[in-house]
């Protein structure tokens, strides 16, 4: 029976392969985390145009007057991210 006390029989190439595999896995996990973060922030950004559209529809139906429409539109545009941060 042969005993491998030197890293279970791994030589230099075995350590290199193990290290590269670990590096690839870490990069993959980081890429997935970044993609999920960007997707969630894009979803939050898309809410403001939907709110502006809803406000315009209410104005078109006559539910709110011109003054109310403009006041609420200014509030929505102040809250909405500018997109220049990207």
Coordinates of N, CA, C and O in Angstrom, one line a residue, residues 9-81:
X9 N -0.6 13.1 -3.4 CA 0.0 12.7 -4.6 C 0.0 13.8 -5.7 O 0.4 13.6 -6.8
X10 N -0.3 15.0 -5.3 CA -0.4 16.1 -6.3 C 1.0 16.7 -6.5 O 1.8 16.8 -5.5
X11 N 1.4 17.0 -7.7 CA 2.7 17.6 -8.0 C 2.4 19.1 -8.3 O 1.3 19.6 -8.0
X12 N 3.3 19.7 -8.9 CA 3.2 21.2 -9.2 C 2.0 21.4 -10.1 O 1.3 22.4 -10.0
X13 N 1.7 20.6 -11.1 CA 0.6 20.8 -12.0 C -0.7 20.6 -11.3 O -1.7 21.3 -11.6
X14 N -0.8 19.7 -10.4 CA -2.0 19.5 -9.6 C -2.4 20.7 -8.8 O -3.5 21.1 -8.7
X15 N -1.4 21.3 -8.1 CA -1.6 22.5 -7.4 C -2.0 23.7 -8.3 O -2.9 24.5 -8.0
X16 N -1.4 23.7 -9.5 CA -1.7 24.8 -10.4 C -3.2 24.6 -10.9 O -3.9 25.6 -11.0
X17 N -3.6 23.4 -11.2 CA -4.9 23.2 -11.7 C -6.0 23.5 -10.6 O -7.0 24.1 -10.8
X18 N -5.6 23.1 -9.4 CA -6.5 23.3 -8.2 C -6.7 24.9 -8.0 O -7.8 25.4 -7.8
X19 N -5.6 25.6 -8.1 CA -5.6 27.0 -7.9 C -6.4 27.7 -9.0 O -7.2 28.6 -8.7
X20 N -6.2 27.3 -10.2 CA -6.9 27.9 -11.3 C -8.4 27.6 -11.2 O -9.2 28.5 -11.5
X21 N -8.7 26.4 -10.8 CA -10.2 26.1 -10.7 C -10.8 26.9 -9.6 O -11.9 27.4 -9.8
X22 N -10.1 27.1 -8.5 CA -10.6 28.0 -7.4 C -10.8 29.4 -7.9 O -11.8 30.1 -7.6
X23 N -9.8 29.9 -8.7 CA -9.9 31.3 -9.2 C -11.1 31.4 -10.1 O -11.8 32.4 -10.0
X24 N -11.3 30.5 -11.0 CA -12.4 30.5 -11.9 C -13.7 30.5 -11.2 O -14.7 31.3 -11.5
X25 N -13.9 29.7 -10.2 CA -15.1 29.6 -9.4 C -15.3 30.9 -8.7 O -16.5 31.4 -8.6
X26 N -14.3 31.6 -8.1 CA -14.5 32.8 -7.4 C -14.9 33.9 -8.4 O -15.8 34.7 -8.1
X27 N -14.3 33.9 -9.6 CA -14.7 34.9 -10.6 C -16.2 34.7 -11.0 O -16.9 35.7 -11.2
X28 N -16.6 33.5 -11.2 CA -18.0 33.2 -11.5 C -18.9 33.6 -10.5 O -20.0 34.2 -10.8
X29 N -18.6 33.4 -9.2 CA -19.5 33.8 -8.1 C -19.6 35.3 -8.1 O -20.7 35.9 -7.9
X30 N -18.5 36.0 -8.3 CA -18.5 37.5 -8.3 C -19.3 38.0 -9.5 O -20.1 39.0 -9.3
X31 N -19.2 37.4 -10.6 CA -19.9 37.8 -11.8 C -21.4 37.7 -11.6 O -22.2 38.6 -12.0
X32 N -21.8 36.6 -11.0 CA -23.3 36.4 -10.7 C -23.8 37.4 -9.7 O -24.8 38.0 -9.9
X33 N -23.0 37.7 -8.7 CA -23.4 38.6 -7.7 C -23.5 40.0 -8.3 O -24.5 40.8 -8.0
X34 N -22.6 40.4 -9.2 CA -22.7 41.7 -9.8 C -23.9 41.8 -10.7 O -24.6 42.8 -10.8
X35 N -24.1 40.7 -11.5 CA -25.3 40.7 -12.4 C -26.6 40.9 -11.7 O -27.5 41.6 -12.1
X36 N -26.7 40.2 -10.5 CA -27.9 40.3 -9.7 C -28.1 41.7 -9.1 O -29.2 42.2 -9.1
X37 N -27.0 42.3 -8.7 CA -27.1 43.6 -8.1 C -27.5 44.6 -9.2 O -28.3 45.5 -9.0
X38 N -26.9 44.5 -10.4 CA -27.2 45.5 -11.5 C -28.7 45.3 -11.9 O -29.4 46.2 -12.2
X39 N -29.1 44.0 -11.9 CA -30.5 43.8 -12.4 C -31.5 44.4 -11.3 O -32.5 45.0 -11.7
X40 N -31.2 44.3 -10.1 CA -32.1 44.8 -9.0 C -32.1 46.3 -9.1 O -33.1 47.0 -8.9
X41 N -31.0 46.9 -9.3 CA -30.9 48.4 -9.4 C -31.6 48.9 -10.7 O -32.2 50.0 -10.7
X42 N -31.5 48.2 -11.8 CA -32.3 48.6 -13.0 C -33.8 48.5 -12.8 O -34.5 49.3 -13.3
X43 N -34.2 47.5 -12.1 CA -35.7 47.4 -11.8 C -36.1 48.6 -11.0 O -37.2 49.2 -11.3
X44 N -35.4 49.1 -10.0 CA -35.7 50.2 -9.3 C -35.8 51.5 -10.1 O -36.6 52.4 -9.9
X45 N -34.8 51.6 -11.1 CA -34.8 52.8 -11.9 C -36.0 52.9 -12.9 O -36.4 53.9 -13.2
X46 N -36.5 51.7 -13.3 CA -37.6 51.7 -14.3 C -38.9 52.1 -13.7 O -39.9 52.3 -14.4
X47 N -39.0 52.2 -12.4 CA -40.3 52.5 -11.7 C -40.7 54.0 -12.0 O -41.9 54.3 -12.1
X48 N -39.7 54.9 -12.1 CA -40.1 56.3 -12.2 C -40.8 56.6 -13.6 O -41.8 57.3 -13.6
X49 N -40.3 56.1 -14.7 CA -41.0 56.3 -15.9 C -42.5 55.8 -15.9 O -43.4 56.4 -16.5
X50 N -42.6 54.7 -15.2 CA -44.0 54.1 -15.1 C -44.9 55.0 -14.3 O -46.0 55.2 -14.6
X51 N -44.3 55.6 -13.3 CA -45.1 56.6 -12.5 C -45.4 57.8 -13.3 O -46.5 58.4 -13.2
X52 N -44.5 58.3 -14.1 CA -44.7 59.5 -14.9 C -45.8 59.2 -15.9 O -46.7 60.0 -16.2
X53 N -45.8 58.0 -16.5 CA -46.8 57.6 -17.4 C -48.2 57.5 -16.8 O -49.2 58.0 -17.3
X54 N -48.3 57.0 -15.6 CA -49.5 56.9 -14.8 C -50.0 58.3 -14.5 O -51.2 58.6 -14.7
X55 N -49.1 59.2 -14.1 CA -49.5 60.6 -13.9 C -50.1 61.2 -15.1 O -51.1 61.9 -15.1
X56 N -49.4 61.0 -16.3 CA -49.9 61.6 -17.5 C -51.3 61.0 -17.9 O -52.1 61.8 -18.4
X57 N -51.5 59.8 -17.7 CA -52.8 59.2 -17.9 C -53.9 59.8 -17.1 O -55.0 60.1 -17.5
X58 N -53.6 60.0 -15.8 CA -54.6 60.6 -14.9 C -54.9 62.1 -15.3 O -56.0 62.5 -15.3
X59 N -53.9 62.8 -15.8 CA -54.1 64.1 -16.3 C -54.9 64.1 -17.6 O -55.8 64.9 -17.8
X60 N -54.6 63.1 -18.5 CA -55.4 63.0 -19.7 C -56.9 62.7 -19.5 O -57.8 63.1 -20.2
X61 N -57.1 61.9 -18.4 CA -58.5 61.6 -18.1 C -59.2 62.7 -17.3 O -60.4 62.6 -17.1
X62 N -58.5 63.7 -16.9 CA -59.1 64.8 -16.2 C -59.2 64.6 -14.7 O -59.9 65.4 -14.0
X63 N -58.5 63.6 -14.2 CA -58.6 63.3 -12.8 C -57.8 64.4 -12.0 O -58.2 64.6 -10.8
X64 N -56.8 64.9 -12.6 CA -56.0 66.0 -11.9 C -55.9 67.2 -12.9 O -55.9 67.0 -14.1
X65 N -55.7 68.4 -12.3 CA -55.6 69.6 -13.2 C -54.2 69.8 -13.5 O -53.2 69.1 -13.1
X66 N -53.9 70.8 -14.3 CA -52.6 71.2 -14.8 C -51.6 71.5 -13.7 O -50.5 71.0 -13.7
X67 N -52.0 72.2 -12.7 CA -51.2 72.6 -11.6 C -50.7 71.4 -10.8 O -49.6 71.2 -10.5
X68 N -51.7 70.5 -10.5 CA -51.4 69.3 -9.8 C -50.5 68.3 -10.6 O -49.5 67.8 -10.0
X69 N -50.7 68.2 -11.9 CA -49.9 67.4 -12.7 C -48.4 67.9 -12.7 O -47.5 67.1 -12.5
X70 N -48.2 69.2 -12.9 CA -46.9 69.8 -12.9 C -46.2 69.6 -11.5 O -45.0 69.3 -11.5
X71 N -46.9 69.8 -10.5 CA -46.3 69.7 -9.1 C -45.9 68.3 -8.9 O -44.8 68.1 -8.4
X72 N -46.7 67.3 -9.2 CA -46.3 65.9 -9.0 C -45.2 65.5 -9.9 O -44.4 64.7 -9.6
X73 N -45.2 66.0 -11.1 CA -44.2 65.6 -12.1 C -42.8 66.1 -11.6 O -41.8 65.4 -11.7
X74 N -42.7 67.3 -11.0 CA -41.5 67.8 -10.5 C -41.0 66.9 -9.4 O -39.8 66.6 -9.3
X75 N -41.9 66.5 -8.5 CA -41.5 65.6 -7.4 C -41.0 64.3 -8.0 O -39.9 63.8 -7.5
X76 N -41.6 63.7 -9.0 CA -41.1 62.4 -9.5 C -39.8 62.6 -10.2 O -38.9 61.7 -10.1
X77 N -39.6 63.7 -10.9 CA -38.3 63.9 -11.5 C -37.2 64.2 -10.6 O -36.0 63.9 -10.8
X78 N -37.5 64.8 -9.4 CA -36.4 65.0 -8.4 C -36.0 63.7 -7.7 O -34.8 63.5 -7.4
X79 N -36.9 62.7 -7.6 CA -36.6 61.4 -7.0 C -35.9 60.5 -8.0 O -35.1 59.7 -7.6
X80 N -36.2 60.6 -9.3 CA -35.7 59.7 -10.3 C -34.2 59.9 -10.4 O -33.7 61.0 -10.5
X81 N -33.4 58.8 -10.5 CA -32.0 58.9 -10.7 C -31.7 59.5 -12.1 O -32.4 59.3 -13.1

